[in-house]
Amino acid sequence: MIAAIAALMVVAGGASWMANGNGARSDQNTPPPVAAPQNTQNETPNGRFSVAGQFAYISPENAPAALRRAGYSESEQASILAGIKRRDYRLAVMPVFDAGGTGGTIAIASGPVRRIVHLTPKPKPIVLPITIAGEVTVAAISPTGPTGLTTGAVTVLGPEALPTLQQGDNLLLTVIVQ
């Protein structure tokens, strides 16, 4: 299986702006332009892809409102806020979208939570608790078909496609939150 390693930098201001509900509104259903990933191809163990990235930080004072808007339950919010207070992790936003035009559903796991995301052409900001230098796992959970499922993320270079996943593949994002 081909693995990709790429440096991703998520636009801190733009991603945070989107997460706080101020992103541009559009009625168009056209997918964002996607740059072909400029990745180094390497094999990784256990069928996992690995990518490094930097995500937009949500300050602790804005965390309660961000968690409410993100749809976390009251018990999840309490658990995440307690972890932020203990400095176990920080809150970050990761805008994801369907970069392959095939749709599909992914699971994003980070810290104490697992979020199910139905991919659309428009980026969806996903609010995640992340350890200071932690990991986020992205897995395809819907049937991927012969072409696979390609998730995109908003990066410094604009929207960028992540490695294509087949059923059972995982994408491991090594994350630094600043």
PDB file of C-alpha atoms in Angstrom:
ATOM      1  CA  MET A   1       0.000   0.000   0.000  1.00  0.00           C
ATOM      2  CA  ILE A   2       1.323   3.408  -0.896  1.00  0.00           C
ATOM      3  CA  ALA A   3       1.670   5.817   2.013  1.00  0.00           C
ATOM      4  CA  ALA A   4       2.100   9.549   1.862  1.00  0.00           C
ATOM      5  CA  ILE A   5       3.944  11.870   4.178  1.00  0.00           C
ATOM      6  CA  ALA A   6       3.270  15.555   3.734  1.00  0.00           C
ATOM      7  CA  ALA A   7       3.601  18.680   5.795  1.00  0.00           C
ATOM      8  CA  LEU A   8       0.220  20.341   6.260  1.00  0.00           C
ATOM      9  CA  MET A   9      -0.332  23.735   7.756  1.00  0.00           C
ATOM     10  CA  VAL A  10      -3.962  24.574   8.440  1.00  0.00           C
ATOM     11  CA  VAL A  11      -4.786  28.233   8.056  1.00  0.00           C
ATOM     12  CA  ALA A  12      -5.133  29.306  11.659  1.00  0.00           C
ATOM     13  CA  GLY A  13      -7.108  32.460  11.117  1.00  0.00           C
ATOM     14  CA  GLY A  14      -9.327  31.156   8.319  1.00  0.00           C
ATOM     15  CA  ALA A  15     -10.042  27.833   9.963  1.00  0.00           C
ATOM     16  CA  SER A  16     -10.813  29.480  13.283  1.00  0.00           C
ATOM     17  CA  TRP A  17     -12.983  31.999  11.491  1.00  0.00           C
ATOM     18  CA  MET A  18     -14.907  29.124   9.833  1.00  0.00           C
ATOM     19  CA  ALA A  19     -15.231  27.273  13.160  1.00  0.00           C
ATOM     20  CA  ASN A  20     -16.733  30.330  14.794  1.00  0.00           C
ATOM     21  CA  GLY A  21     -19.450  30.533  12.135  1.00  0.00           C
ATOM     22  CA  ASN A  22     -18.043  33.511  10.258  1.00  0.00           C
ATOM     23  CA  GLY A  23     -16.881  31.676   7.133  1.00  0.00           C
ATOM     24  CA  ALA A  24     -18.163  32.745   3.764  1.00  0.00           C
ATOM     25  CA  ARG A  25     -21.617  31.475   2.937  1.00  0.00           C
ATOM     26  CA  SER A  26     -22.198  29.975  -0.463  1.00  0.00           C
ATOM     27  CA  ASP A  27     -25.195  28.360  -2.046  1.00  0.00           C
ATOM     28  CA  GLN A  28     -23.037  26.748  -4.704  1.00  0.00           C
ATOM     29  CA  ASN A  29     -22.388  23.053  -4.440  1.00  0.00           C
ATOM     30  CA  THR A  30     -19.136  23.165  -6.355  1.00  0.00           C
ATOM     31  CA  PRO A  31     -16.163  21.488  -4.738  1.00  0.00           C
ATOM     32  CA  PRO A  32     -13.226  23.693  -3.790  1.00  0.00           C
ATOM     33  CA  PRO A  33     -10.224  23.455  -6.089  1.00  0.00           C
ATOM     34  CA  VAL A  34      -7.880  20.814  -4.775  1.00  0.00           C
ATOM     35  CA  ALA A  35      -4.140  20.902  -5.207  1.00  0.00           C
ATOM     36  CA  ALA A  36      -2.570  17.568  -5.943  1.00  0.00           C
ATOM     37  CA  PRO A  37      -0.733  16.559  -2.781  1.00  0.00           C
ATOM     38  CA  GLN A  38       3.000  17.163  -2.989  1.00  0.00           C
ATOM     39  CA  ASN A  39       3.734  14.067  -0.934  1.00  0.00           C
ATOM     40  CA  THR A  40       6.723  11.830  -0.489  1.00  0.00           C
ATOM     41  CA  GLN A  41       5.600   8.235  -1.022  1.00  0.00           C
ATOM     42  CA  ASN A  42       6.707   5.785   1.709  1.00  0.00           C
ATOM     43  CA  GLU A  43       5.486   2.514   3.146  1.00  0.00           C
ATOM     44  CA  THR A  44       4.140   2.602   6.706  1.00  0.00           C
ATOM     45  CA  PRO A  45       3.369  -0.347   8.979  1.00  0.00           C
ATOM     46  CA  ASN A  46      -0.139  -1.713   9.526  1.00  0.00           C
ATOM     47  CA  GLY A  47      -1.738  -0.071   6.474  1.00  0.00           C
ATOM     48  CA  ARG A  48      -1.649   3.405   8.025  1.00  0.00           C
ATOM     49  CA  PHE A  49      -0.823   6.639   6.279  1.00  0.00           C
ATOM     50  CA  SER A  50       1.013   9.321   8.222  1.00  0.00           C
ATOM     51  CA  VAL A  51       0.774  13.095   7.772  1.00  0.00           C
ATOM     52  CA  ALA A  52       2.000  15.971   9.973  1.00  0.00           C
ATOM     53  CA  GLY A  53      -0.047  19.123  10.414  1.00  0.00           C
ATOM     54  CA  GLN A  54      -0.664  22.277  12.386  1.00  0.00           C
ATOM     55  CA  PHE A  55      -4.238  23.137  13.340  1.00  0.00           C
ATOM     56  CA  ALA A  56      -6.015  26.313  14.397  1.00  0.00           C
ATOM     57  CA  TYR A  57      -6.169  26.796  18.146  1.00  0.00           C
ATOM     58  CA  ILE A  58      -9.361  27.699  20.010  1.00  0.00           C
ATOM     59  CA  SER A  59      -8.565  29.586  23.214  1.00  0.00           C
ATOM     60  CA  PRO A  60      -9.820  28.133  26.529  1.00  0.00           C
ATOM     61  CA  GLU A  61     -12.217  31.057  27.047  1.00  0.00           C
ATOM     62  CA  ASN A  62     -13.863  30.293  23.677  1.00  0.00           C
ATOM     63  CA  ALA A  63     -13.889  26.512  24.208  1.00  0.00           C
ATOM     64  CA  PRO A  64     -17.363  26.176  25.851  1.00  0.00           C
ATOM     65  CA  ALA A  65     -19.114  28.025  23.009  1.00  0.00           C
ATOM     66  CA  ALA A  66     -17.119  26.178  20.334  1.00  0.00           C
ATOM     67  CA  LEU A  67     -17.998  22.790  21.863  1.00  0.00           C
ATOM     68  CA  ARG A  68     -21.715  23.687  22.034  1.00  0.00           C
ATOM     69  CA  ARG A  69     -21.742  24.799  18.379  1.00  0.00           C
ATOM     70  CA  ALA A  70     -19.857  21.636  17.397  1.00  0.00           C
ATOM     71  CA  GLY A  71     -22.661  19.426  18.746  1.00  0.00           C
ATOM     72  CA  TYR A  72     -20.899  17.779  21.670  1.00  0.00           C
ATOM     73  CA  SER A  73     -23.158  16.390  24.415  1.00  0.00           C
ATOM     74  CA  GLU A  74     -23.124  18.011  27.856  1.00  0.00           C
ATOM     75  CA  SER A  75     -21.090  15.132  29.309  1.00  0.00           C
ATOM     76  CA  GLU A  76     -18.583  15.301  26.423  1.00  0.00           C
ATOM     77  CA  GLN A  77     -18.294  19.064  26.889  1.00  0.00           C
ATOM     78  CA  ALA A  78     -17.653  18.656  30.627  1.00  0.00           C
ATOM     79  CA  SER A  79     -15.007  15.981  30.025  1.00  0.00           C
ATOM     80  CA  ILE A  80     -13.236  17.999  27.318  1.00  0.00           C
ATOM     81  CA  LEU A  81     -13.346  21.235  29.338  1.00  0.00           C
ATOM     82  CA  ALA A  82     -11.914  19.424  32.380  1.00  0.00           C
ATOM     83  CA  GLY A  83      -9.067  18.121  30.176  1.00  0.00           C
ATOM     84  CA  ILE A  84      -8.415  21.626  28.861  1.00  0.00           C
ATOM     85  CA  LYS A  85      -8.329  22.961  32.440  1.00  0.00           C
ATOM     86  CA  ARG A  86      -5.824  20.223  33.414  1.00  0.00           C
ATOM     87  CA  ARG A  87      -3.855  21.097  30.236  1.00  0.00           C
ATOM     88  CA  ASP A  88      -4.143  17.518  28.996  1.00  0.00           C
ATOM     89  CA  TYR A  89      -5.146  18.844  25.591  1.00  0.00           C
ATOM     90  CA  ARG A  90      -6.125  21.914  23.637  1.00  0.00           C
ATOM     91  CA  LEU A  91      -9.083  22.542  21.404  1.00  0.00           C
ATOM     92  CA  ALA A  92      -8.435  22.817  17.664  1.00  0.00           C
ATOM     93  CA  VAL A  93     -10.440  23.080  14.467  1.00  0.00           C
ATOM     94  CA  MET A  94      -9.846  20.950  11.376  1.00  0.00           C
ATOM     95  CA  PRO A  95     -11.866  21.863   8.242  1.00  0.00           C
ATOM     96  CA  VAL A  96     -12.425  18.711   6.120  1.00  0.00           C
ATOM     97  CA  PHE A  97     -14.208  18.142   2.815  1.00  0.00           C
ATOM     98  CA  ASP A  98     -14.763  15.597   0.040  1.00  0.00           C
ATOM     99  CA  ALA A  99     -11.726  16.026  -2.217  1.00  0.00           C
ATOM    100  CA  GLY A 100     -12.522  13.061  -4.467  1.00  0.00           C
ATOM    101  CA  GLY A 101     -16.077  13.893  -5.433  1.00  0.00           C
ATOM    102  CA  THR A 102     -17.313  10.481  -4.306  1.00  0.00           C
ATOM    103  CA  GLY A 103     -18.879  11.440  -0.985  1.00  0.00           C
ATOM    104  CA  GLY A 104     -18.531   9.031   1.873  1.00  0.00           C
ATOM    105  CA  THR A 105     -18.273   8.977   5.621  1.00  0.00           C
ATOM    106  CA  ILE A 106     -15.184   9.133   7.790  1.00  0.00           C
ATOM    107  CA  ALA A 107     -14.495   8.750  11.489  1.00  0.00           C
ATOM    108  CA  ILE A 108     -12.135  11.254  13.086  1.00  0.00           C
ATOM    109  CA  ALA A 109     -10.742  10.204  16.480  1.00  0.00           C
ATOM    110  CA  SER A 110      -8.788  12.491  18.782  1.00  0.00           C
ATOM    111  CA  GLY A 111      -8.325  12.572  22.519  1.00  0.00           C
ATOM    112  CA  PRO A 112     -11.464  11.272  24.219  1.00  0.00           C
ATOM    113  CA  VAL A 113     -13.794  11.663  21.209  1.00  0.00           C
ATOM    114  CA  ARG A 114     -14.679  10.094  17.902  1.00  0.00           C
ATOM    115  CA  ARG A 115     -16.646  12.199  15.377  1.00  0.00           C
ATOM    116  CA  ILE A 116     -18.498  10.810  12.364  1.00  0.00           C
ATOM    117  CA  VAL A 117     -18.347  13.175   9.374  1.00  0.00           C
ATOM    118  CA  HIS A 118     -20.352  12.880   6.165  1.00  0.00           C
ATOM    119  CA  LEU A 119     -18.086  14.452   3.568  1.00  0.00           C
ATOM    120  CA  THR A 120     -19.434  17.189   1.296  1.00  0.00           C
ATOM    121  CA  PRO A 121     -17.702  19.478  -1.205  1.00  0.00           C
ATOM    122  CA  LYS A 122     -17.965  22.394   1.252  1.00  0.00           C
ATOM    123  CA  PRO A 123     -15.401  22.273   4.116  1.00  0.00           C
ATOM    124  CA  LYS A 124     -16.878  21.328   7.490  1.00  0.00           C
ATOM    125  CA  PRO A 125     -14.977  22.637  10.518  1.00  0.00           C
ATOM    126  CA  ILE A 126     -14.503  19.793  13.013  1.00  0.00           C
ATOM    127  CA  VAL A 127     -13.670  20.854  16.592  1.00  0.00           C
ATOM    128  CA  LEU A 128     -11.307  18.375  18.270  1.00  0.00           C
ATOM    129  CA  PRO A 129      -9.540  18.023  21.626  1.00  0.00           C
ATOM    130  CA  ILE A 130      -5.891  17.283  20.879  1.00  0.00           C
ATOM    131  CA  THR A 131      -2.900  16.640  23.125  1.00  0.00           C
ATOM    132  CA  ILE A 132      -0.243  19.343  22.869  1.00  0.00           C
ATOM    133  CA  ALA A 133       1.626  17.235  20.305  1.00  0.00           C
ATOM    134  CA  GLY A 134      -0.894  14.519  19.590  1.00  0.00           C
ATOM    135  CA  GLU A 135      -2.511  12.373  16.989  1.00  0.00           C
ATOM    136  CA  VAL A 136      -5.732  12.472  15.033  1.00  0.00           C
ATOM    137  CA  THR A 137      -6.866   9.334  13.209  1.00  0.00           C
ATOM    138  CA  VAL A 138      -9.052   9.514  10.099  1.00  0.00           C
ATOM    139  CA  ALA A 139     -10.683   6.286   8.891  1.00  0.00           C
ATOM    140  CA  ALA A 140     -13.053   5.532   6.019  1.00  0.00           C
ATOM    141  CA  ILE A 141     -16.201   3.953   7.467  1.00  0.00           C
ATOM    142  CA  SER A 142     -18.501   3.966   4.447  1.00  0.00           C
ATOM    143  CA  PRO A 143     -17.976   1.750   1.411  1.00  0.00           C
ATOM    144  CA  THR A 144     -15.202   3.389  -0.605  1.00  0.00           C
ATOM    145  CA  GLY A 145     -15.768   1.837  -4.008  1.00  0.00           C
ATOM    146  CA  PRO A 146     -12.923   1.085  -6.402  1.00  0.00           C
ATOM    147  CA  THR A 147     -11.529   4.642  -6.373  1.00  0.00           C
ATOM    148  CA  GLY A 148     -11.380   5.006  -2.595  1.00  0.00           C
ATOM    149  CA  LEU A 149     -12.352   7.933  -0.406  1.00  0.00           C
ATOM    150  CA  THR A 150     -10.325  11.139  -0.593  1.00  0.00           C
ATOM    151  CA  THR A 151     -10.646  13.573   2.283  1.00  0.00           C
ATOM    152  CA  GLY A 152      -9.348  17.107   1.908  1.00  0.00           C
ATOM    153  CA  ALA A 153      -8.203  19.604   4.512  1.00  0.00           C
ATOM    154  CA  VAL A 154      -7.844  23.377   4.361  1.00  0.00           C
ATOM    155  CA  THR A 155      -4.103  24.122   4.438  1.00  0.00           C
ATOM    156  CA  VAL A 156      -1.848  27.138   4.103  1.00  0.00           C
ATOM    157  CA  LEU A 157      -1.622  26.340   0.402  1.00  0.00           C
ATOM    158  CA  GLY A 158      -5.413  26.235   0.126  1.00  0.00           C
ATOM    159  CA  PRO A 159      -7.545  23.097  -0.009  1.00  0.00           C
ATOM    160  CA  GLU A 160      -5.350  20.021  -0.281  1.00  0.00           C
ATOM    161  CA  ALA A 161      -6.201  16.359  -0.781  1.00  0.00           C
ATOM    162  CA  LEU A 162      -5.056  13.873   1.846  1.00  0.00           C
ATOM    163  CA  PRO A 163      -4.067  10.337   0.822  1.00  0.00           C
ATOM    164  CA  THR A 164      -6.940   8.269  -0.612  1.00  0.00           C
ATOM    165  CA  LEU A 165      -8.308   5.700   1.828  1.00  0.00           C
ATOM    166  CA  GLN A 166      -9.771   2.281   1.142  1.00  0.00           C
ATOM    167  CA  GLN A 167     -12.033   0.437   3.583  1.00  0.00           C
ATOM    168  CA  GLY A 168      -9.943  -0.468   6.643  1.00  0.00           C
ATOM    169  CA  ASP A 169      -7.220   2.155   6.021  1.00  0.00           C
ATOM    170  CA  ASN A 170      -6.343   4.769   8.619  1.00  0.00           C
ATOM    171  CA  LEU A 171      -4.731   8.156   8.163  1.00  0.00           C
ATOM    172  CA  LEU A 172      -2.660   9.182  11.175  1.00  0.00           C
ATOM    173  CA  LEU A 173      -2.222  12.954  11.519  1.00  0.00           C
ATOM    174  CA  THR A 174       0.538  14.033  13.888  1.00  0.00           C
ATOM    175  CA  VAL A 175      -0.710  17.360  15.199  1.00  0.00           C
ATOM    176  CA  ILE A 176       0.816  20.398  16.859  1.00  0.00           C
ATOM    177  CA  VAL A 177      -1.694  22.941  18.146  1.00  0.00           C
ATOM    178  CA  GLN A 178      -0.537  26.566  18.283  1.00  0.00           C
TER     179      GLN A 178
END
